[in-house]
PDB file of C-alpha atoms in Angstrom:
ATOM      1  CA  UNK A 810     -23.676 122.346-121.314  1.00 54.00           C
ATOM      2  CA  UNK A 811     -21.609 119.158-121.334  1.00 64.00           C
ATOM      3  CA  UNK A 812     -23.084 115.825-120.217  1.00 91.00           C
ATOM      4  CA  UNK A 813     -20.727 115.762-117.192  1.00 93.00           C
ATOM      5  CA  UNK A 814     -19.133 118.520-115.142  1.00 95.00           C
ATOM      6  CA  UNK A 815     -16.680 118.042-112.298  1.00 97.00           C
ATOM      7  CA  UNK A 816     -16.475 120.530-109.470  1.00 98.00           C
ATOM      8  CA  UNK A 817     -15.468 120.719-105.837  1.00 98.00           C
ATOM      9  CA  UNK A 818     -17.325 121.167-102.542  1.00 98.00           C
ATOM     10  CA  UNK A 819     -16.083 124.339-100.833  1.00 98.00           C
ATOM     11  CA  UNK A 820     -18.523 124.357 -97.904  1.00 97.00           C
ATOM     12  CA  UNK A 821     -21.090 122.108 -96.256  1.00 98.00           C
ATOM     13  CA  UNK A 822     -23.719 124.017 -94.291  1.00 98.00           C
ATOM     14  CA  UNK A 823     -26.724 123.391 -92.066  1.00 97.00           C
ATOM     15  CA  UNK A 824     -29.630 125.720 -91.310  1.00 95.00           C
ATOM     16  CA  UNK A 825     -31.006 124.528 -87.982  1.00 92.00           C
ATOM     17  CA  UNK A 826     -33.241 127.504 -87.136  1.00 91.00           C
ATOM     18  CA  UNK A 827     -36.775 127.070 -88.493  1.00 86.00           C
ATOM     19  CA  UNK A 828     -37.310 130.856 -88.381  1.00 88.00           C
ATOM     20  CA  UNK A 829     -34.164 131.799 -90.296  1.00 90.00           C
ATOM     21  CA  UNK A 830     -32.531 131.230 -93.662  1.00 93.00           C
ATOM     22  CA  UNK A 831     -29.008 131.699 -92.235  1.00 95.00           C
ATOM     23  CA  UNK A 832     -26.961 128.495 -92.392  1.00 96.00           C
ATOM     24  CA  UNK A 833     -23.767 127.518 -90.536  1.00 96.00           C
ATOM     25  CA  UNK A 834     -20.653 125.864 -91.985  1.00 96.00           C
ATOM     26  CA  UNK A 835     -19.721 122.353 -90.855  1.00 97.00           C
ATOM     27  CA  UNK A 836     -16.918 120.060 -92.058  1.00 95.00           C
ATOM     28  CA  UNK A 837     -19.050 117.141 -93.225  1.00 97.00           C
ATOM     29  CA  UNK A 838     -22.480 115.585 -93.093  1.00 97.00           C
ATOM     30  CA  UNK A 839     -23.831 112.060 -93.382  1.00 97.00           C
ATOM     31  CA  UNK A 840     -26.732 112.552 -95.790  1.00 98.00           C
ATOM     32  CA  UNK A 841     -29.696 110.214 -95.268  1.00 98.00           C
ATOM     33  CA  UNK A 842     -32.741 109.615 -97.458  1.00 98.00           C
ATOM     34  CA  UNK A 843     -34.372 112.442 -95.495  1.00 97.00           C
ATOM     35  CA  UNK A 844     -31.629 115.008 -96.195  1.00 97.00           C
ATOM     36  CA  UNK A 845     -29.009 116.551 -93.912  1.00 98.00           C
ATOM     37  CA  UNK A 846     -29.715 115.670 -90.249  1.00 97.00           C
ATOM     38  CA  UNK A 847     -30.213 118.801 -88.192  1.00 95.00           C
ATOM     39  CA  UNK A 848     -31.207 120.979 -91.154  1.00 96.00           C
ATOM     40  CA  UNK A 849     -34.617 122.652 -91.132  1.00 94.00           C
ATOM     41  CA  UNK A 850     -35.423 121.063 -94.525  1.00 94.00           C
ATOM     42  CA  UNK A 851     -34.720 117.535 -93.260  1.00 96.00           C
ATOM     43  CA  UNK A 852     -37.547 115.064 -93.786  1.00 95.00           C
ATOM     44  CA  UNK A 853     -39.650 113.107 -96.258  1.00 95.00           C
ATOM     45  CA  UNK A 854     -42.394 115.731 -96.152  1.00 91.00           C
ATOM     46  CA  UNK A 855     -42.666 119.484 -95.764  1.00 90.00           C
ATOM     47  CA  UNK A 856     -45.556 121.887 -95.274  1.00 88.00           C
ATOM     48  CA  UNK A 857     -46.758 123.549 -98.477  1.00 88.00           C
ATOM     49  CA  UNK A 858     -45.816 127.210 -98.722  1.00 83.00           C
ATOM     50  CA  UNK A 859     -45.718 130.126-101.143  1.00 81.00           C
ATOM     51  CA  UNK A 860     -43.920 127.970-103.744  1.00 80.00           C
ATOM     52  CA  UNK A 861     -46.771 125.414-103.750  1.00 84.00           C
ATOM     53  CA  UNK A 862     -49.831 127.674-103.889  1.00 85.00           C
ATOM     54  CA  UNK A 863     -52.041 124.962-105.356  1.00 89.00           C
ATOM     55  CA  UNK A 864     -52.305 123.378-101.843  1.00 92.00           C
ATOM     56  CA  UNK A 865     -53.699 125.021 -98.739  1.00 92.00           C
ATOM     57  CA  UNK A 866     -50.743 126.527 -96.837  1.00 92.00           C
ATOM     58  CA  UNK A 867     -49.303 124.022 -94.369  1.00 89.00           C
ATOM     59  CA  UNK A 868     -50.500 120.875 -96.170  1.00 90.00           C
ATOM     60  CA  UNK A 869     -47.991 118.021 -95.765  1.00 93.00           C
ATOM     61  CA  UNK A 870     -46.454 117.270 -99.171  1.00 88.00           C
ATOM     62  CA  UNK A 871     -43.404 115.355-100.433  1.00 92.00           C
ATOM     63  CA  UNK A 872     -40.189 117.240 -99.703  1.00 92.00           C
ATOM     64  CA  UNK A 873     -38.354 117.891-102.961  1.00 93.00           C
ATOM     65  CA  UNK A 874     -36.188 120.645-101.393  1.00 93.00           C
ATOM     66  CA  UNK A 875     -34.044 118.735 -98.879  1.00 97.00           C
ATOM     67  CA  UNK A 876     -30.739 120.283-100.023  1.00 98.00           C
ATOM     68  CA  UNK A 877     -29.923 123.746-101.426  1.00 98.00           C
ATOM     69  CA  UNK A 878     -26.796 124.033-103.588  1.00 98.00           C
ATOM     70  CA  UNK A 879     -25.114 127.235-104.798  1.00 98.00           C
ATOM     71  CA  UNK A 880     -21.965 127.880-106.812  1.00 98.00           C
ATOM     72  CA  UNK A 881     -19.138 130.248-106.010  1.00 98.00           C
ATOM     73  CA  UNK A 882     -19.177 131.454-109.615  1.00 98.00           C
ATOM     74  CA  UNK A 883     -22.856 132.437-109.540  1.00 98.00           C
ATOM     75  CA  UNK A 884     -22.579 134.104-106.122  1.00 97.00           C
ATOM     76  CA  UNK A 885     -19.639 136.102-107.511  1.00 97.00           C
ATOM     77  CA  UNK A 886     -21.681 137.099-110.587  1.00 97.00           C
ATOM     78  CA  UNK A 887     -24.578 138.314-108.432  1.00 97.00           C
ATOM     79  CA  UNK A 888     -22.193 140.190-106.111  1.00 97.00           C
ATOM     80  CA  UNK A 889     -20.546 141.919-109.066  1.00 97.00           C
ATOM     81  CA  UNK A 890     -23.900 142.866-110.591  1.00 97.00           C
ATOM     82  CA  UNK A 891     -24.994 144.348-107.247  1.00 97.00           C
ATOM     83  CA  UNK A 892     -21.631 146.102-106.812  1.00 96.00           C
ATOM     84  CA  UNK A 893     -20.879 144.454-103.467  1.00 96.00           C
ATOM     85  CA  UNK A 894     -17.770 142.543-102.408  1.00 96.00           C
ATOM     86  CA  UNK A 895     -19.408 139.152-101.820  1.00 96.00           C
ATOM     87  CA  UNK A 896     -22.491 137.177-100.859  1.00 97.00           C
ATOM     88  CA  UNK A 897     -21.810 134.369 -98.420  1.00 97.00           C
ATOM     89  CA  UNK A 898     -23.574 131.017 -98.940  1.00 97.00           C
ATOM     90  CA  UNK A 899     -24.769 131.296 -95.314  1.00 97.00           C
ATOM     91  CA  UNK A 900     -26.834 134.342 -96.277  1.00 96.00           C
ATOM     92  CA  UNK A 901     -28.850 132.475 -98.924  1.00 96.00           C
ATOM     93  CA  UNK A 902     -29.615 129.359 -96.880  1.00 94.00           C
ATOM     94  CA  UNK A 903     -27.242 127.111 -98.815  1.00 97.00           C
ATOM     95  CA  UNK A 904     -26.380 123.579 -97.723  1.00 98.00           C
ATOM     96  CA  UNK A 905     -23.562 123.207-100.231  1.00 98.00           C
ATOM     97  CA  UNK A 906     -21.222 125.696-101.879  1.00 98.00           C
ATOM     98  CA  UNK A 907     -19.528 124.242-104.951  1.00 98.00           C
ATOM     99  CA  UNK A 908     -16.958 125.591-107.398  1.00 98.00           C
ATOM    100  CA  UNK A 909     -16.121 124.583-110.943  1.00 98.00           C
ATOM    101  CA  UNK A 910     -19.754 124.453-112.062  1.00 95.00           C
ATOM    102  CA  UNK A 911     -20.237 128.015-113.321  1.00 83.00           C
ATOM    103  CA  UNK A 912     -23.796 127.601-114.691  1.00 94.00           C
ATOM    104  CA  UNK A 913     -25.048 125.505-111.802  1.00 97.00           C
ATOM    105  CA  UNK A 914     -28.575 126.935-111.874  1.00 97.00           C
ATOM    106  CA  UNK A 915     -28.972 125.717-115.479  1.00 96.00           C
ATOM    107  CA  UNK A 916     -28.392 122.074-114.486  1.00 97.00           C
ATOM    108  CA  UNK A 917     -31.586 120.235-115.435  1.00 96.00           C
ATOM    109  CA  UNK A 918     -33.883 118.436-113.010  1.00 97.00           C
ATOM    110  CA  UNK A 919     -33.163 114.681-112.770  1.00 97.00           C
ATOM    111  CA  UNK A 920     -29.428 115.340-113.075  1.00 97.00           C
ATOM    112  CA  UNK A 921     -27.317 113.603-110.448  1.00 98.00           C
ATOM    113  CA  UNK A 922     -24.492 114.873-108.282  1.00 98.00           C
ATOM    114  CA  UNK A 923     -21.987 112.171-107.259  1.00 98.00           C
ATOM    115  CA  UNK A 924     -19.771 113.102-104.297  1.00 98.00           C
ATOM    116  CA  UNK A 925     -16.371 111.467-103.834  1.00 95.00           C
ATOM    117  CA  UNK A 926     -17.177 110.692-100.189  1.00 89.00           C
ATOM    118  CA  UNK A 927     -20.127 108.562-101.294  1.00 90.00           C
ATOM    119  CA  UNK A 928     -23.494 110.365-101.437  1.00 97.00           C
ATOM    120  CA  UNK A 929     -25.567 111.038-104.560  1.00 98.00           C
ATOM    121  CA  UNK A 930     -28.072 113.901-104.848  1.00 98.00           C
ATOM    122  CA  UNK A 931     -30.890 114.058-107.400  1.00 98.00           C
ATOM    123  CA  UNK A 932     -31.611 117.581-108.663  1.00 98.00           C
ATOM    124  CA  UNK A 933     -35.311 118.424-108.426  1.00 97.00           C
ATOM    125  CA  UNK A 934     -35.399 122.075-109.528  1.00 96.00           C
ATOM    126  CA  UNK A 935     -33.646 125.382-109.779  1.00 96.00           C
ATOM    127  CA  UNK A 936     -34.028 127.484-106.632  1.00 95.00           C
ATOM    128  CA  UNK A 937     -35.896 130.756-106.922  1.00 89.00           C
ATOM    129  CA  UNK A 938     -34.826 133.796-104.890  1.00 87.00           C
ATOM    130  CA  UNK A 939     -37.095 134.701-101.995  1.00 87.00           C
ATOM    131  CA  UNK A 940     -37.796 137.508 -99.565  1.00 87.00           C
ATOM    132  CA  UNK A 941     -36.066 135.685 -96.702  1.00 90.00           C
ATOM    133  CA  UNK A 942     -32.864 135.603 -98.746  1.00 93.00           C
ATOM    134  CA  UNK A 943     -33.175 139.325 -99.507  1.00 95.00           C
ATOM    135  CA  UNK A 944     -33.770 140.157 -95.845  1.00 93.00           C
ATOM    136  CA  UNK A 945     -30.756 138.094 -94.729  1.00 95.00           C
ATOM    137  CA  UNK A 946     -28.424 139.716 -97.280  1.00 96.00           C
ATOM    138  CA  UNK A 947     -29.676 143.165 -96.238  1.00 95.00           C
ATOM    139  CA  UNK A 948     -28.766 142.399 -92.588  1.00 95.00           C
ATOM    140  CA  UNK A 949     -25.134 142.110 -93.672  1.00 96.00           C
ATOM    141  CA  UNK A 950     -25.105 145.140 -95.984  1.00 95.00           C
ATOM    142  CA  UNK A 951     -27.262 147.682 -94.111  1.00 93.00           C
ATOM    143  CA  UNK A 952     -25.552 150.684 -95.690  1.00 94.00           C
ATOM    144  CA  UNK A 953     -26.992 149.812 -99.132  1.00 94.00           C
ATOM    145  CA  UNK A 954     -30.797 150.200 -98.898  1.00 95.00           C
ATOM    146  CA  UNK A 955     -30.877 150.514-102.705  1.00 95.00           C
ATOM    147  CA  UNK A 956     -30.171 146.760-102.940  1.00 95.00           C
ATOM    148  CA  UNK A 957     -33.457 145.615-101.415  1.00 94.00           C
ATOM    149  CA  UNK A 958     -35.361 145.784-104.717  1.00 95.00           C
ATOM    150  CA  UNK A 959     -32.425 144.524-106.816  1.00 96.00           C
ATOM    151  CA  UNK A 960     -31.428 141.304-105.049  1.00 96.00           C
ATOM    152  CA  UNK A 961     -34.273 139.043-106.235  1.00 94.00           C
ATOM    153  CA  UNK A 962     -34.230 140.033-109.923  1.00 96.00           C
ATOM    154  CA  UNK A 963     -30.423 139.984-110.056  1.00 96.00           C
ATOM    155  CA  UNK A 964     -30.226 136.476-108.594  1.00 95.00           C
ATOM    156  CA  UNK A 965     -33.251 135.064-110.471  1.00 93.00           C
ATOM    157  CA  UNK A 966     -31.217 132.682-112.666  1.00 94.00           C
ATOM    158  CA  UNK A 967     -28.261 132.303-110.294  1.00 96.00           C
ATOM    159  CA  UNK A 968     -29.717 131.017-106.993  1.00 95.00           C
ATOM    160  CA  UNK A 969     -28.588 127.441-107.548  1.00 97.00           C
ATOM    161  CA  UNK A 970     -30.476 124.194-107.212  1.00 98.00           C
ATOM    162  CA  UNK A 971     -32.523 122.137-104.811  1.00 97.00           C
ATOM    163  CA  UNK A 972     -32.123 118.383-104.571  1.00 98.00           C
ATOM    164  CA  UNK A 973     -33.013 115.257-102.637  1.00 98.00           C
ATOM    165  CA  UNK A 974     -30.752 112.489-101.406  1.00 98.00           C
ATOM    166  CA  UNK A 975     -30.860 109.574-103.841  1.00 98.00           C
ATOM    167  CA  UNK A 976     -28.028 107.578-102.261  1.00 98.00           C
ATOM    168  CA  UNK A 977     -27.144 108.220 -98.610  1.00 98.00           C
ATOM    169  CA  UNK A 978     -23.532 108.821 -97.699  1.00 98.00           C
ATOM    170  CA  UNK A 979     -21.027 111.365 -96.559  1.00 97.00           C
ATOM    171  CA  UNK A 980     -20.455 114.764 -98.143  1.00 98.00           C
ATOM    172  CA  UNK A 981     -17.514 116.803 -96.922  1.00 97.00           C
ATOM    173  CA  UNK A 982     -15.622 119.983 -97.633  1.00 97.00           C
ATOM    174  CA  UNK A 983     -13.050 119.263-100.349  1.00 97.00           C
ATOM    175  CA  UNK A 984     -15.052 116.479-102.031  1.00 97.00           C
ATOM    176  CA  UNK A 985     -15.024 116.227-105.772  1.00 98.00           C
ATOM    177  CA  UNK A 986     -18.555 116.411-107.161  1.00 98.00           C
ATOM    178  CA  UNK A 987     -19.347 114.908-110.557  1.00 98.00           C
ATOM    179  CA  UNK A 988     -22.561 116.241-112.063  1.00 98.00           C
ATOM    180  CA  UNK A 989     -24.158 113.977-114.668  1.00 97.00           C
ATOM    181  CA  UNK A 990     -26.590 116.112-116.644  1.00 95.00           C
ATOM    182  CA  UNK A 991     -30.010 114.607-117.364  1.00 93.00           C
ATOM    183  CA  UNK A 992     -31.015 114.345-121.019  1.00 86.00           C
ATOM    184  CA  UNK A 993     -34.608 115.384-120.277  1.00 72.00           C
TER     185      UNK A 993
END
């Protein structure tokens, strides 16, 4: 993977329902140090959950999952492997859909994403597939019950990234995004 990759923002999305993973497209967002205002992952802290089993469930911990980023290329790869036409970023709880970064999930933690409208995101981790994602995809493809057990393993290394806001600013559909890959 090169030290820098340049891509484009295709969609900005917000998930404002605490009980759902489904996100909604918007034209732009003013990212703050707490994330995307209105999104269910907005905030400095979050309750511990199944991904942080070393804390009692519900313990307030630092939020390192403010923003979820997926790539068009990886969604297309997962769709092809599952033999379906497409997976929408809304179905996987994405906040950003980018293109031009085909191996997005392999971008290392501590890499930075510079958006032409001004914001900078700091990558904290790859994003693992979850049951909520599987359930949401199945809602949109009910005629394929065989997919239920295939979605998580098929998307294991193609679910994208999670990040935090390092420099507040605007992010909008059509922005160029320059990813500077961390050396460690």
